[in-house]
Tab-separated table of C-alpha atoms in Angstrom:
chain	number	residue	atom	x	y	z
A	1	MET	CA	12.028	-14.386	-1.211
A	2	ALA	CA	9.017	-14.093	1.069
A	3	THR	CA	6.389	-16.770	1.085
A	4	GLY	CA	2.807	-15.599	0.693
A	5	ALA	CA	-0.284	-17.529	1.727
A	6	ARG	CA	-3.834	-16.851	0.639
A	7	PHE	CA	-6.929	-17.921	2.547
A	8	LEU	CA	-9.880	-17.987	0.161
A	9	GLY	CA	-13.410	-18.021	1.495
A	10	ARG	CA	-16.174	-20.246	0.186
A	11	GLY	CA	-18.224	-17.110	-0.442
A	12	ALA	CA	-15.730	-15.583	-2.831
A	13	LEU	CA	-17.507	-14.253	-5.902
A	14	TYR	CA	-14.511	-14.620	-8.124
A	15	ARG	CA	-11.090	-16.175	-8.321
A	16	ARG	CA	-8.330	-13.854	-9.288
A	17	ALA	CA	-6.711	-14.837	-12.546
A	18	GLU	CA	-2.944	-15.042	-12.734
A	19	ARG	CA	-1.611	-11.774	-13.992
A	20	SER	CA	1.611	-9.867	-14.219
A	21	LEU	CA	1.874	-6.226	-13.242
A	22	ARG	CA	5.093	-5.888	-15.195
A	23	THR	CA	4.829	-3.373	-17.985
A	24	ARG	CA	7.675	-3.051	-20.432
A	25	SER	CA	8.582	0.082	-22.283
A	26	PRO	CA	8.642	-0.650	-26.004
A	27	MET	CA	12.114	-1.201	-27.407
A	28	THR	CA	13.153	1.412	-29.891
A	29	GLU	CA	14.145	0.398	-33.399
A	30	ASP	CA	17.758	1.385	-32.726
A	31	ALA	CA	17.838	-0.631	-29.505
A	32	SER	CA	16.414	-3.655	-31.316
A	33	GLN	CA	19.087	-3.387	-33.966
A	34	ARG	CA	21.824	-3.197	-31.340
A	35	GLN	CA	20.517	-6.356	-29.695
A	36	SER	CA	20.634	-8.176	-33.036
A	37	ASN	CA	23.863	-6.772	-34.416
A	38	GLY	CA	26.037	-6.571	-31.317
A	39	PRO	CA	27.333	-3.646	-29.221
A	40	ALA	CA	27.620	-0.173	-30.638
A	41	ASP	CA	30.346	2.373	-29.990
A	42	ALA	CA	30.709	4.455	-26.834
A	43	SER	CA	28.220	7.071	-28.041
A	44	ASP	CA	25.479	4.427	-27.944
A	45	PHE	CA	25.998	3.566	-24.259
A	46	GLU	CA	22.623	4.479	-22.717
A	47	ILE	CA	19.944	3.659	-20.178
A	48	GLU	CA	16.545	2.740	-21.558
A	49	ALA	CA	13.559	3.507	-19.309
A	50	PRO	CA	10.172	5.206	-19.769
A	51	ASP	CA	10.130	8.984	-19.416
A	52	ARG	CA	7.134	9.081	-17.078
A	53	THR	CA	5.308	6.422	-15.072
A	54	ARG	CA	2.672	6.187	-12.379
A	55	PRO	CA	4.334	5.443	-8.998
A	56	ASP	CA	2.553	2.081	-8.627
A	57	GLU	CA	3.691	0.852	-12.052
A	58	PRO	CA	6.723	-1.425	-12.376
A	59	ILE	CA	9.131	-0.428	-15.093
A	60	THR	CA	11.873	-2.161	-17.037
A	61	VAL	CA	15.285	-0.528	-16.993
A	62	ARG	CA	17.853	-1.657	-19.552
A	63	ILE	CA	21.449	-0.613	-20.090
A	64	LEU	CA	22.491	-0.804	-23.730
A	65	GLY	CA	25.678	-0.387	-25.742
A	66	ALA	CA	28.146	-1.621	-23.123
A	67	PRO	CA	31.320	-3.527	-24.045
A	68	PRO	CA	30.620	-7.292	-24.053
A	69	ASN	CA	30.840	-8.863	-20.582
A	70	GLU	CA	31.932	-5.537	-19.073
A	71	VAL	CA	31.307	-4.783	-15.390
A	72	ILE	CA	28.625	-2.089	-15.098
A	73	ASN	CA	28.049	-0.030	-11.977
A	74	PHE	CA	24.460	1.198	-11.714
A	75	GLU	CA	23.033	3.753	-9.310
A	76	ALA	CA	19.501	4.999	-8.728
A	77	ALA	CA	18.744	8.100	-6.644
A	78	MET	CA	15.820	10.368	-5.782
A	79	GLU	CA	15.019	13.084	-3.251
A	80	ASP	CA	12.085	13.090	-0.842
A	81	GLU	CA	9.962	16.080	0.134
A	82	ASP	CA	12.500	17.044	2.820
A	83	GLY	CA	15.339	17.163	0.290
A	84	ILE	CA	16.913	13.958	1.647
A	85	GLU	CA	18.457	11.720	-0.985
A	86	TRP	CA	17.637	8.024	-1.285
A	87	ARG	CA	20.045	5.807	-3.188
A	88	SER	CA	20.670	2.230	-4.282
A	89	THR	CA	23.573	0.653	-6.138
A	90	ALA	CA	24.098	-2.536	-8.110
A	91	THR	CA	26.974	-4.052	-10.062
A	92	PHE	CA	26.108	-6.096	-13.155
A	93	ARG	CA	28.021	-7.847	-15.888
A	94	ALA	CA	26.870	-7.100	-19.422
A	95	THR	CA	25.884	-9.877	-21.779
A	96	ASP	CA	27.783	-10.792	-24.934
A	97	GLU	CA	25.555	-8.239	-26.678
A	98	GLY	CA	26.477	-5.487	-24.200
A	99	ILE	CA	23.097	-5.417	-22.483
A	100	VAL	CA	21.903	-5.433	-18.877
A	101	ASP	CA	18.172	-5.899	-18.342
A	102	LEU	CA	17.180	-5.385	-14.710
A	103	ALA	CA	14.078	-7.535	-15.270
A	104	LYS	CA	16.241	-10.487	-16.400
A	105	HIS	CA	19.664	-10.107	-14.831
A	106	ALA	CA	20.740	-10.336	-11.209
A	107	PRO	CA	23.432	-8.002	-9.861
A	108	GLU	CA	26.755	-9.464	-8.805
A	109	SER	CA	26.713	-7.179	-5.778
A	110	GLY	CA	24.886	-4.135	-4.477
A	111	SER	CA	21.803	-3.099	-2.532
A	112	TYR	CA	19.732	-6.155	-3.456
A	113	GLU	CA	20.115	-9.730	-4.665
A	114	GLY	CA	18.459	-11.791	-7.364
A	115	VAL	CA	16.490	-10.859	-10.446
A	116	ARG	CA	14.187	-8.123	-9.213
A	117	SER	CA	13.114	-5.582	-11.819
A	118	MET	CA	12.243	-2.981	-9.174
A	119	GLY	CA	15.035	-3.871	-6.774
A	120	TRP	CA	16.658	-0.522	-7.514
A	121	CYS	CA	13.628	1.134	-5.904
A	122	TRP	CA	12.702	-0.914	-2.843
A	123	SER	CA	16.329	-1.378	-1.762
A	124	MET	CA	17.022	2.354	-1.631
A	125	GLU	CA	18.283	3.790	1.641
A	126	ALA	CA	18.207	7.393	2.781
A	127	VAL	CA	21.537	9.122	3.342
A	128	ASP	CA	20.044	10.118	6.706
A	129	PRO	CA	19.482	6.779	8.482
A	130	ASP	CA	16.675	8.265	10.594
A	131	GLN	CA	14.631	9.376	7.589
A	132	LEU	CA	11.419	7.401	7.007
A	133	VAL	CA	9.889	6.464	3.668
A	134	THR	CA	6.749	8.435	4.501
A	135	ALA	CA	8.668	11.476	3.208
A	136	LEU	CA	8.486	9.869	-0.249
A	137	MET	CA	4.788	9.073	0.022
A	138	THR	CA	3.607	12.259	-1.606
A	139	PRO	CA	1.263	12.824	-4.550
A	140	GLU	CA	3.778	15.285	-6.001
A	141	PRO	CA	5.982	14.141	-8.922
A	142	THR	CA	9.329	12.584	-8.022
A	143	GLU	CA	12.339	12.488	-10.303
A	144	VAL	CA	14.555	9.403	-10.326
A	145	ARG	CA	18.081	9.658	-11.647
A	146	PHE	CA	19.745	6.557	-13.083
A	147	GLU	CA	23.485	6.465	-13.741
A	148	ALA	CA	25.531	3.650	-15.289
A	149	THR	CA	29.298	3.415	-15.737
A	150	ALA	CA	31.317	0.827	-17.646
A	151	GLY	CA	35.031	1.441	-17.661
A	152	ASP	CA	35.524	4.975	-18.963
A	153	ARG	CA	31.951	5.200	-20.259
A	154	SER	CA	29.160	6.857	-18.291
A	155	THR	CA	25.517	7.649	-18.999
A	156	GLU	CA	22.565	9.082	-17.091
A	157	ARG	CA	18.803	9.116	-17.471
A	158	THR	CA	16.140	10.860	-15.420
A	159	ILE	CA	12.557	9.660	-15.259
A	160	THR	CA	9.492	11.070	-13.524
A	161	ARG	CA	7.149	9.090	-11.300
A	162	ALA	CA	3.877	11.002	-11.045
A	163	ILE	CA	0.150	10.746	-10.515
A	164	PRO	CA	-1.469	11.018	-13.980
A	165	GLU	CA	-2.590	14.402	-15.205
A	166	GLY	CA	-6.270	15.037	-14.628
A	167	VAL	CA	-6.352	13.857	-11.003
A	168	SER	CA	-7.354	16.872	-8.918
A	169	ARG	CA	-6.832	17.653	-5.252
A	170	THR	CA	-9.022	19.782	-2.954
A	171	GLU	CA	-9.589	20.110	0.770
A	172	PHE	CA	-12.329	17.804	2.009
A	173	GLY	CA	-13.822	20.257	4.535
A	174	PRO	CA	-15.760	22.132	5.595
A	175	GLU	CA	-14.551	23.136	9.036
A	176	ASP	CA	-15.698	20.062	10.963
A	177	LEU	CA	-13.782	17.498	8.877
A	178	SER	CA	-10.075	17.253	8.118
A	179	GLY	CA	-8.725	15.663	4.976
A	180	VAL	CA	-7.943	15.918	1.293
A	181	VAL	CA	-10.058	14.593	-1.561
A	182	PHE	CA	-8.586	13.368	-4.835
A	183	GLU	CA	-10.858	13.184	-7.871
A	184	PRO	CA	-10.191	11.135	-11.007
A	185	ALA	CA	-10.048	12.610	-14.446
A	186	GLY	CA	-13.369	12.559	-16.271
A	187	SER	CA	-16.838	13.692	-15.360
A	188	GLY	CA	-17.877	10.611	-13.381
A	189	PRO	CA	-19.631	9.853	-11.199
A	190	HIS	CA	-17.107	7.523	-9.576
A	191	PRO	CA	-17.150	5.181	-6.562
A	192	GLY	CA	-15.986	6.754	-3.307
A	193	VAL	CA	-13.354	5.545	-0.843
A	194	LEU	CA	-12.225	6.745	2.581
A	195	VAL	CA	-8.524	6.140	3.298
A	196	LEU	CA	-7.626	5.973	7.002
A	197	HIS	CA	-4.139	6.435	8.448
A	198	GLY	CA	-2.570	4.544	11.332
A	199	SER	CA	-1.312	5.607	14.736
A	200	GLY	CA	1.493	7.672	13.204
A	201	GLY	CA	-1.114	10.187	12.060
A	202	THR	CA	0.436	10.800	8.617
A	203	LEU	CA	-2.311	11.823	6.218
A	204	PRO	CA	-2.492	9.084	3.516
A	205	THR	CA	-2.520	11.419	0.521
A	206	TYR	CA	-0.223	9.134	-1.476
A	207	SER	CA	-2.588	6.150	-1.295
A	208	ALA	CA	-5.635	8.335	-1.941
A	209	ALA	CA	-4.041	9.918	-5.009
A	210	LEU	CA	-3.174	6.493	-6.423
A	211	LEU	CA	-6.752	5.321	-5.864
A	212	ALA	CA	-7.980	8.396	-7.747
A	213	ALA	CA	-5.645	7.457	-10.589
A	214	HIS	CA	-7.559	4.154	-10.728
A	215	GLY	CA	-10.976	5.800	-10.915
A	216	PHE	CA	-12.057	6.353	-7.293
A	217	VAL	CA	-12.959	9.594	-5.549
A	218	ALA	CA	-10.654	9.032	-2.599
A	219	VAL	CA	-10.514	10.983	0.647
A	220	ALA	CA	-7.391	10.897	2.810
A	221	LEU	CA	-9.175	11.451	6.124
A	222	ARG	CA	-7.431	12.755	9.238
A	223	TYR	CA	-9.122	11.662	12.456
A	224	PHE	CA	-6.478	12.896	14.889
A	225	GLY	CA	-3.282	14.898	14.610
A	226	ASP	CA	-2.204	18.298	13.343
A	227	ASP	CA	-5.544	20.023	12.826
A	228	GLU	CA	-7.662	21.852	15.363
A	229	VAL	CA	-10.885	20.150	14.246
A	230	VAL	CA	-9.637	16.701	15.373
A	231	PRO	CA	-8.070	15.480	18.634
A	232	ASN	CA	-4.313	15.782	18.985
A	233	ASP	CA	-3.889	12.117	19.891
A	234	LEU	CA	-5.458	8.752	19.190
A	235	LYS	CA	-7.862	8.818	22.113
A	236	ARG	CA	-11.650	8.693	22.384
A	237	ILE	CA	-12.231	9.204	18.654
A	238	PRO	CA	-16.011	9.253	18.038
A	239	LEU	CA	-17.262	6.877	15.379
A	240	SER	CA	-19.757	9.574	14.418
A	241	TYR	CA	-16.826	11.509	12.895
A	242	PHE	CA	-16.434	8.740	10.297
A	243	ASP	CA	-20.197	8.691	9.741
A	244	GLU	CA	-20.124	12.384	8.944
A	245	ALA	CA	-17.191	11.935	6.568
A	246	ALA	CA	-18.971	9.070	4.822
A	247	ASP	CA	-22.140	11.117	4.416
A	248	ARG	CA	-20.162	14.039	3.019
A	249	LEU	CA	-18.431	11.780	0.508
A	250	ARG	CA	-21.593	9.930	-0.553
A	251	ASN	CA	-23.461	13.191	-1.122
A	252	ARG	CA	-20.916	14.559	-3.565
A	253	PRO	CA	-22.293	14.802	-7.109
A	254	ASP	CA	-19.196	13.088	-8.502
A	255	VAL	CA	-19.677	10.001	-6.287
A	256	THR	CA	-21.942	7.150	-7.302
A	257	GLY	CA	-23.762	4.643	-5.124
A	258	GLU	CA	-25.070	4.569	-1.581
A	259	ARG	CA	-22.019	2.861	-0.139
A	260	ILE	CA	-18.310	3.597	-0.124
A	261	GLY	CA	-15.104	1.661	0.348
A	262	LEU	CA	-12.773	1.798	3.342
A	263	VAL	CA	-9.017	1.331	3.058
A	264	GLY	CA	-7.260	1.460	6.410
A	265	HIS	CA	-3.734	0.913	7.662
A	266	SER	CA	-2.998	-0.386	11.169
A	267	ARG	CA	-5.306	1.432	13.629
A	268	GLY	CA	-7.143	2.893	10.648
A	269	ALA	CA	-7.856	-0.655	9.492
A	270	GLU	CA	-8.986	-1.623	12.984
A	271	VAL	CA	-11.603	1.129	13.085
A	272	GLY	CA	-12.477	0.417	9.453
A	273	LEU	CA	-13.348	-3.180	10.290
A	274	LEU	CA	-15.385	-1.953	13.259
A	275	LEU	CA	-17.289	0.530	11.093
A	276	GLY	CA	-17.880	-2.106	8.448
A	277	ALA	CA	-19.446	-4.398	11.030
A	278	GLN	CA	-21.682	-1.656	12.451
A	279	ARG	CA	-22.498	0.713	9.584
A	280	ASN	CA	-24.495	0.047	6.446
A	281	TRP	CA	-22.601	2.615	4.350
A	282	VAL	CA	-19.525	0.393	4.000
A	283	GLY	CA	-19.479	-1.444	0.680
A	284	SER	CA	-15.962	-2.902	0.754
A	285	MET	CA	-13.300	-3.156	3.474
A	286	ILE	CA	-9.537	-3.377	2.911
A	287	SER	CA	-7.466	-3.943	6.053
A	288	TYR	CA	-3.731	-3.323	5.706
A	289	VAL	CA	-2.084	-4.927	8.769
A	290	GLY	CA	-5.157	-4.165	10.844
A	291	SER	CA	-6.427	-5.925	13.942
A	292	GLY	CA	-9.523	-8.062	14.221
A	293	VAL	CA	-9.828	-7.105	17.890
A	294	ILE	CA	-10.074	-3.624	19.394
A	295	TRP	CA	-7.191	-2.398	21.557
A	296	ASP	CA	-6.946	0.504	23.958
A	297	THR	CA	-4.238	3.166	23.609
A	298	PRO	CA	-0.747	3.257	25.166
A	299	THR	CA	-2.088	5.445	27.985
A	300	GLY	CA	-4.924	3.032	28.701
A	301	ALA	CA	-7.573	5.392	27.325
A	302	PRO	CA	-10.115	4.017	24.851
A	303	ALA	CA	-9.259	4.595	21.213
A	304	TRP	CA	-12.850	4.713	19.979
A	305	VAL	CA	-16.187	5.800	21.422
A	306	ASP	CA	-19.663	5.235	20.030
A	307	ASP	CA	-22.510	7.441	21.265
A	308	GLY	CA	-20.188	8.596	24.025
A	309	GLU	CA	-19.446	5.073	25.275
A	310	PRO	CA	-15.991	3.450	24.950
A	311	VAL	CA	-15.857	0.605	22.466
A	312	PRO	CA	-14.856	-2.559	24.384
A	313	ALA	CA	-11.133	-3.152	24.014
A	314	ILE	CA	-8.291	-5.354	25.182
A	315	SER	CA	-5.678	-3.641	27.287
A	316	GLY	CA	-2.197	-3.279	25.897
A	317	GLU	CA	-1.042	-3.004	29.496
A	318	GLU	CA	1.074	0.012	28.501
A	319	LYS	CA	3.754	-2.296	27.069
A	320	PRO	CA	5.896	-1.279	24.067
A	321	THR	CA	4.145	-3.645	21.653
A	322	LEU	CA	0.977	-5.704	21.574
A	323	LEU	CA	2.922	-8.935	21.042
A	324	GLU	CA	3.699	-9.551	24.701
A	325	GLY	CA	0.864	-11.877	25.646
A	326	GLN	CA	-1.871	-9.303	26.151
A	327	LEU	CA	-4.331	-11.103	23.869
A	328	ASP	CA	-3.909	-14.368	25.750
A	329	ALA	CA	-3.958	-12.630	29.136
A	330	ALA	CA	-7.417	-11.162	28.497
A	331	ASP	CA	-10.271	-13.266	29.802
A	332	GLU	CA	-12.749	-14.862	27.428
A	333	ASP	CA	-15.447	-12.247	28.004
A	334	GLN	CA	-12.991	-9.445	27.197
A	335	ARG	CA	-11.849	-11.144	24.007
A	336	GLN	CA	-15.400	-11.780	22.872
A	337	ALA	CA	-16.445	-8.179	23.515
A	338	ALA	CA	-13.389	-6.760	21.748
A	339	THR	CA	-13.480	-9.077	18.729
A	340	ILE	CA	-14.954	-7.387	15.658
A	341	PRO	CA	-17.900	-9.313	14.122
A	342	VAL	CA	-16.617	-9.043	10.554
A	343	GLU	CA	-19.333	-11.380	9.344
A	344	GLU	CA	-21.690	-8.390	9.710
A	345	ILE	CA	-19.866	-6.433	6.990
A	346	ASP	CA	-22.137	-6.053	3.975
A	347	GLY	CA	-19.505	-6.357	1.258
A	348	PRO	CA	-16.146	-7.891	0.314
A	349	VAL	CA	-13.446	-8.060	2.988
A	350	LEU	CA	-9.702	-8.186	2.290
A	351	LEU	CA	-7.315	-8.778	5.200
A	352	ILE	CA	-3.565	-8.243	4.769
A	353	SER	CA	-0.820	-9.175	7.243
A	354	GLY	CA	2.885	-9.851	7.632
A	355	GLY	CA	4.565	-12.662	9.513
A	356	LYS	CA	7.259	-10.340	10.893
A	357	ASP	CA	4.969	-7.564	12.162
A	358	PRO	CA	6.762	-6.038	15.200
A	359	ILE	CA	3.764	-3.992	16.375
A	360	TRP	CA	0.795	-6.282	16.981
A	361	PRO	CA	-0.579	-9.746	16.072
A	362	ALA	CA	-2.123	-8.751	12.742
A	363	ARG	CA	-1.723	-12.217	11.203
A	364	ARG	CA	-3.266	-13.988	14.191
A	365	THR	CA	-6.277	-11.697	14.494
A	366	ALA	CA	-6.829	-11.765	10.711
A	367	GLN	CA	-7.030	-15.535	10.867
A	368	MET	CA	-9.506	-15.226	13.747
A	369	GLU	CA	-11.652	-13.073	11.456
A	370	ILE	CA	-11.322	-15.528	8.566
A	371	ASP	CA	-12.537	-18.278	10.888
A	372	ARG	CA	-15.601	-16.183	11.741
A	373	LEU	CA	-16.325	-15.588	8.056
A	374	GLU	CA	-15.984	-19.300	7.334
A	375	ARG	CA	-18.354	-20.263	10.158
A	376	ALA	CA	-20.887	-17.663	9.006
A	377	ASP	CA	-20.709	-18.886	5.398
A	378	PHE	CA	-20.015	-15.271	4.448
A	379	GLU	CA	-21.701	-14.391	1.175
A	380	TYR	CA	-19.223	-11.907	-0.235
A	381	ALA	CA	-15.653	-12.255	-1.425
A	382	TYR	CA	-13.134	-12.470	1.390
A	383	ASP	CA	-9.450	-13.197	1.568
A	384	HIS	CA	-6.443	-13.108	3.862
A	385	LEU	CA	-3.170	-12.302	2.130
A	386	THR	CA	-0.270	-12.926	4.488
A	387	TYR	CA	3.474	-12.845	3.832
A	388	ASP	CA	6.128	-14.523	5.953
A	389	ASP	CA	8.829	-11.896	5.333
A	390	ALA	CA	6.634	-8.793	5.500
A	391	GLY	CA	6.251	-6.545	8.511
A	392	HIS	CA	3.869	-3.788	9.563
A	393	PHE	CA	4.253	-1.357	6.668
A	394	ILE	CA	2.623	-3.006	3.668
A	395	THR	CA	1.623	-0.215	1.280
A	396	PRO	CA	1.026	0.494	-2.402
A	397	PRO	CA	4.013	-0.873	-4.301
A	398	TYR	CA	7.396	0.405	-5.384
A	399	LEU	CA	8.676	2.382	-2.453
A	400	PRO	CA	11.937	1.963	-0.496
A	401	LYS	CA	11.433	-0.614	2.248
A	402	SER	CA	14.858	-0.734	3.824
A	403	HIS	CA	14.103	0.790	7.238
A	404	HIS	CA	14.147	-1.783	10.043
A	405	VAL	CA	11.493	-0.047	12.155
A	406	PHE	CA	8.708	-1.612	10.094
A	407	GLY	CA	9.852	-5.228	10.465
A	408	GLY	CA	10.244	-7.785	7.698
A	409	THR	CA	12.875	-7.791	4.975
A	410	PRO	CA	13.053	-5.179	2.182
A	411	GLY	CA	12.471	-7.830	-0.484
A	412	GLY	CA	9.680	-9.455	1.504
A	413	MET	CA	7.923	-6.138	2.017
A	414	ALA	CA	8.286	-5.276	-1.668
A	415	GLU	CA	6.837	-8.620	-2.707
A	416	ALA	CA	3.837	-8.124	-0.425
A	417	ASP	CA	3.253	-4.575	-1.677
A	418	ALA	CA	3.245	-5.637	-5.326
A	419	ASP	CA	1.020	-8.667	-4.761
A	420	VAL	CA	-1.559	-6.941	-2.579
A	421	TRP	CA	-2.188	-3.789	-4.599
A	422	PRO	CA	-4.064	-5.265	-7.598
A	423	THR	CA	-6.227	-7.295	-5.223
A	424	THR	CA	-7.028	-4.129	-3.279
A	425	LEU	CA	-8.262	-2.503	-6.473
A	426	GLU	CA	-10.278	-5.580	-7.438
A	427	TYR	CA	-12.028	-5.769	-4.059
A	428	LEU	CA	-12.920	-2.094	-4.160
A	429	GLN	CA	-14.180	-2.299	-7.721
A	430	GLN	CA	-16.232	-5.370	-6.978
A	431	GLY	CA	-17.699	-4.131	-3.702
A	432	LEU	CA	-18.662	-0.736	-5.093
A	433	SER	CA	-20.036	-1.937	-8.403
A	434	PRO	CA	-23.731	-1.176	-8.915
A	435	LYS	CA	-24.197	-4.866	-9.721
A	436	GLN	CA	-22.638	-6.063	-6.458
A	437	LYS	CA	-25.016	-8.518	-4.819
A	438	LYS	CA	-24.843	-11.401	-2.424
A	439	GLN	CA	-24.793	-14.888	-3.837
A	440	GLU	CA	-28.192	-16.522	-3.873
């Protein structure tokens, strides 16, 4: 299991209470009776799971009515938006009462080890080994099929993972901006959040839809990629584009407050930190595996420009990753110019990193930023959540994390995802609250 470390700032306005995200579906009366009175006949062999859940909710899956101590083969499967199937398997042994509870029992073999209630999900692998999990990161409902067999008995159950009804989706527009806005149910107004993708360019509609499900008007903003109103590549992106998007979001009648939150992943987190340090419209900053220093692009071109001038950056030297000594090779003046002054951010700051990030030194630069916040006696909540066995693709929880390209271990990534998400919501809620103030 991955080891997580938290770096809490002296300026933190709160201390997160211990909490469990685990939600259990209520046991039916018949299921309760079976647990008390022993196993039922073959017709009672079934899988117990909620019919419908939000994708970021953990669920409890139980297999009931099996022969005592029988070997049970369990399979979970779902299809992504490309029609590619993802699947996991696990072999359990039923209890004396004929029960397997995935939240209490470890499999004897299969796709994952140990007692992990959502192991069936994060250990899934695509039948096409080249398929990436981004094809599952869609706001559209996804059906999950569970199947259990015990000897000559077999049972299936299908559940739906979906954004709650009432969350609406519209184009952000007009013509000079590219993105999708998700609005919560209810009349509002609600706090606003911009969600920024990384260098892959995939529009973060999944994260934005989940944020809307938690009460935020969230915009998945495209700043380069497959749209004629933005550049094709990550190169010379004007910071004024983000200013315009922020103004558009803040001026919506369903958005409250003068400031908005930023949630960025990778390069999106890098520019988010930069905007937070330079713009007064940022009320909370969440950096998922971002960098506390600015880097150029693989071609050597600047990634960001402000008023037409390149933002100072450290050269990646056109190497495959940014873990090959480039940060140390830069001279002191270059490092100082490229380091983001996070202490200038006027709101809570959450930094998230993995110890097995294969892309860039997110953990190291996050700690550099924490040191700056400590020295400045930063007056808002700040935190660095870092996980030894996580890589570069920490996301909202309960997605398959088996692909090696992202670094880390599947279990370590899943642990980071589940731990980080409630803190993300807390930092956004706190930073965008009308009562948010600095400590006196």
